[in-house]
PDB file of C-alpha atoms in Angstrom:
ATOM      1  CA  ALA A 489       1.145-104.539 120.921  1.00 82.00           C
ATOM      2  CA  GLY A 490       2.637-106.957 118.335  1.00 88.00           C
ATOM      3  CA  LYS A 491       6.111-106.581 119.617  1.00 91.00           C
ATOM      4  CA  LEU A 492       8.498-109.499 119.866  1.00 93.00           C
ATOM      5  CA  THR A 493       9.507-109.954 123.524  1.00 92.00           C
ATOM      6  CA  ILE A 494      11.468-112.494 125.598  1.00 87.00           C
ATOM      7  CA  GLY A 495      11.789-113.016 129.314  1.00 86.00           C
ATOM      8  CA  ILE A 496      10.157-110.401 131.377  1.00 87.00           C
ATOM      9  CA  GLY A 497       9.017-107.916 128.727  1.00 87.00           C
ATOM     10  CA  LEU A 498      12.380-107.493 126.905  1.00 87.00           C
ATOM     11  CA  ASN A 499      11.321-105.711 123.703  1.00 92.00           C
ATOM     12  CA  LEU A 500      13.304-107.219 120.887  1.00 92.00           C
ATOM     13  CA  THR A 501      11.425-105.483 118.160  1.00 93.00           C
ATOM     14  CA  ASP A 502      12.460-101.852 119.146  1.00 93.00           C
ATOM     15  CA  VAL A 503      15.468-102.411 121.490  1.00 91.00           C
ATOM     16  CA  GLY A 504      16.987-105.801 120.827  1.00 91.00           C
ATOM     17  CA  LEU A 505      19.702-107.272 123.054  1.00 91.00           C
ATOM     18  CA  THR A 506      23.160-105.945 123.585  1.00 91.00           C
ATOM     19  CA  HIS A 507      26.015-108.269 122.985  1.00 94.00           C
ATOM     20  CA  ASP A 508      26.696-108.563 126.702  1.00 95.00           C
ATOM     21  CA  GLU A 509      22.965-109.423 127.339  1.00 92.00           C
ATOM     22  CA  ALA A 510      23.180-112.122 124.564  1.00 92.00           C
ATOM     23  CA  LEU A 511      26.318-113.626 126.230  1.00 95.00           C
ATOM     24  CA  SER A 512      24.741-113.583 129.622  1.00 94.00           C
ATOM     25  CA  ILE A 513      21.745-115.584 128.243  1.00 92.00           C
ATOM     26  CA  LEU A 514      24.111-117.989 126.599  1.00 94.00           C
ATOM     27  CA  ARG A 515      26.183-118.437 129.719  1.00 96.00           C
ATOM     28  CA  GLY A 516      23.098-119.171 131.630  1.00 96.00           C
ATOM     29  CA  ARG A 517      21.824-121.682 129.121  1.00 96.00           C
ATOM     30  CA  VAL A 518      25.293-123.434 128.993  1.00 97.00           C
ATOM     31  CA  SER A 519      25.384-123.625 132.775  1.00 97.00           C
ATOM     32  CA  GLY A 520      21.979-125.105 133.030  1.00 97.00           C
ATOM     33  CA  LEU A 521      22.710-127.668 130.349  1.00 98.00           C
ATOM     34  CA  ASP A 522      25.843-128.653 132.108  1.00 98.00           C
ATOM     35  CA  ALA A 523      24.072-129.130 135.407  1.00 98.00           C
ATOM     36  CA  GLN A 524      21.353-131.137 133.680  1.00 98.00           C
ATOM     37  CA  LEU A 525      23.890-133.483 132.008  1.00 98.00           C
ATOM     38  CA  ASP A 526      25.758-133.899 135.239  1.00 98.00           C
ATOM     39  CA  GLY A 527      22.524-134.876 136.882  1.00 97.00           C
ATOM     40  CA  LEU A 528      21.480-137.313 134.150  1.00 97.00           C
ATOM     41  CA  LEU A 529      24.932-139.001 133.493  1.00 98.00           C
ATOM     42  CA  PRO A 530      26.601-140.152 136.638  1.00 97.00           C
ATOM     43  CA  TRP A 531      29.909-140.438 134.747  1.00 97.00           C
ATOM     44  CA  TYR A 532      29.671-136.972 133.086  1.00 98.00           C
ATOM     45  CA  ASP A 533      31.955-135.284 135.547  1.00 96.00           C
ATOM     46  CA  ASP A 534      34.655-137.798 134.774  1.00 96.00           C
ATOM     47  CA  LEU A 535      34.717-136.687 131.193  1.00 97.00           C
ATOM     48  CA  SER A 536      37.452-134.273 130.085  1.00 97.00           C
ATOM     49  CA  GLU A 537      36.207-130.605 129.802  1.00 97.00           C
ATOM     50  CA  PRO A 538      36.305-130.717 125.884  1.00 98.00           C
ATOM     51  CA  ARG A 539      34.118-133.785 125.958  1.00 98.00           C
ATOM     52  CA  GLN A 540      31.661-132.141 128.306  1.00 98.00           C
ATOM     53  CA  ARG A 541      31.747-129.038 126.048  1.00 98.00           C
ATOM     54  CA  ALA A 542      30.898-131.323 123.033  1.00 98.00           C
ATOM     55  CA  LEU A 543      27.908-132.757 124.952  1.00 98.00           C
ATOM     56  CA  VAL A 544      26.709-129.296 126.052  1.00 98.00           C
ATOM     57  CA  SER A 545      26.923-128.069 122.483  1.00 97.00           C
ATOM     58  CA  MET A 546      24.929-130.927 121.145  1.00 98.00           C
ATOM     59  CA  ALA A 547      22.360-130.318 124.032  1.00 98.00           C
ATOM     60  CA  PHE A 548      22.164-126.694 123.167  1.00 97.00           C
ATOM     61  CA  ASN A 549      21.284-127.526 119.541  1.00 95.00           C
ATOM     62  CA  LEU A 550      19.064-130.612 120.068  1.00 97.00           C
ATOM     63  CA  GLY A 551      17.828-130.154 123.637  1.00 96.00           C
ATOM     64  CA  VAL A 552      18.731-132.562 126.391  1.00 97.00           C
ATOM     65  CA  ASN A 553      16.101-135.005 125.362  1.00 97.00           C
ATOM     66  CA  GLY A 554      17.327-134.906 121.772  1.00 97.00           C
ATOM     67  CA  LEU A 555      20.896-135.576 122.930  1.00 98.00           C
ATOM     68  CA  MET A 556      19.669-138.489 125.052  1.00 97.00           C
ATOM     69  CA  GLY A 557      18.316-140.008 121.854  1.00 97.00           C
ATOM     70  CA  PHE A 558      21.871-140.724 120.820  1.00 98.00           C
ATOM     71  CA  ARG A 559      21.891-143.911 122.938  1.00 97.00           C
ATOM     72  CA  ASP A 560      24.756-145.670 121.223  1.00 98.00           C
ATOM     73  CA  MET A 561      27.008-142.473 121.489  1.00 98.00           C
ATOM     74  CA  ILE A 562      26.054-142.136 125.136  1.00 98.00           C
ATOM     75  CA  GLU A 563      26.814-145.637 125.939  1.00 98.00           C
ATOM     76  CA  ALA A 564      30.245-145.442 124.094  1.00 98.00           C
ATOM     77  CA  LEU A 565      31.048-142.460 126.131  1.00 98.00           C
ATOM     78  CA  LYS A 566      30.043-144.150 129.320  1.00 98.00           C
ATOM     79  CA  ASP A 567      32.470-147.005 128.337  1.00 97.00           C
ATOM     80  CA  ARG A 568      35.178-144.481 127.491  1.00 97.00           C
ATOM     81  CA  ASP A 569      35.173-145.759 123.890  1.00 98.00           C
ATOM     82  CA  TYR A 570      35.636-142.286 122.503  1.00 98.00           C
ATOM     83  CA  GLU A 571      36.348-143.496 118.874  1.00 98.00           C
ATOM     84  CA  SER A 572      32.995-145.190 118.670  1.00 98.00           C
ATOM     85  CA  ALA A 573      31.281-142.305 120.408  1.00 98.00           C
ATOM     86  CA  ALA A 574      32.592-139.911 117.789  1.00 98.00           C
ATOM     87  CA  ALA A 575      31.685-142.312 114.909  1.00 98.00           C
ATOM     88  CA  GLU A 576      28.048-142.626 116.241  1.00 98.00           C
ATOM     89  CA  ALA A 577      27.711-138.839 116.350  1.00 98.00           C
ATOM     90  CA  LEU A 578      28.888-138.524 112.788  1.00 98.00           C
ATOM     91  CA  ALA A 579      26.780-141.340 111.562  1.00 97.00           C
ATOM     92  CA  SER A 580      23.528-139.485 112.745  1.00 96.00           C
ATOM     93  CA  LYS A 581      21.007-137.466 110.826  1.00 96.00           C
ATOM     94  CA  TRP A 582      22.006-134.577 113.031  1.00 96.00           C
ATOM     95  CA  ALA A 583      25.596-134.665 111.564  1.00 97.00           C
ATOM     96  CA  GLY A 584      24.182-134.256 108.053  1.00 96.00           C
ATOM     97  CA  GLN A 585      22.195-131.330 109.250  1.00 96.00           C
ATOM     98  CA  VAL A 586      24.903-129.394 110.961  1.00 96.00           C
ATOM     99  CA  GLY A 587      27.790-130.381 108.672  1.00 95.00           C
ATOM    100  CA  ILE A 588      31.357-129.144 109.752  1.00 97.00           C
ATOM    101  CA  ARG A 589      30.001-128.461 113.216  1.00 97.00           C
ATOM    102  CA  ALA A 590      29.410-132.141 113.753  1.00 98.00           C
ATOM    103  CA  VAL A 591      33.025-132.824 112.627  1.00 98.00           C
ATOM    104  CA  ARG A 592      34.312-130.356 115.219  1.00 98.00           C
ATOM    105  CA  ILE A 593      32.107-131.862 117.983  1.00 98.00           C
ATOM    106  CA  ALA A 594      33.132-135.474 116.973  1.00 98.00           C
ATOM    107  CA  THR A 595      36.788-134.411 117.143  1.00 98.00           C
ATOM    108  CA  LEU A 596      36.281-133.131 120.741  1.00 98.00           C
ATOM    109  CA  ILE A 597      34.629-136.331 121.651  1.00 98.00           C
ATOM    110  CA  LYS A 598      37.354-138.455 120.090  1.00 98.00           C
ATOM    111  CA  ASP A 599      40.425-136.551 121.144  1.00 97.00           C
ATOM    112  CA  GLY A 600      39.070-135.118 124.336  1.00 93.00           C
TER     113      GLY A 600
END
């Protein structure tokens, strides 16, 4: 019928999503990304919660595969070299695209 829908027939054109529905979708995505990163990075659970949030935020924006392309940043995080990890994030094309958001995420990575 030419209507924009998501999920199982949720009509966004005529009805949209409530704030609570949007938050529920966000929570589900964040939870899924957190679980994926925990499965991919054996040391992920050892990171502080702010550093985990930083990686989840990047994965939300870039996808997990996109995040995993930050090889030098990931390696620095694995080595607990948080200053280098933050610098790698800021030296990326992504940082230029997202601007101040990259600075906030790099600060979480650096300061934990």
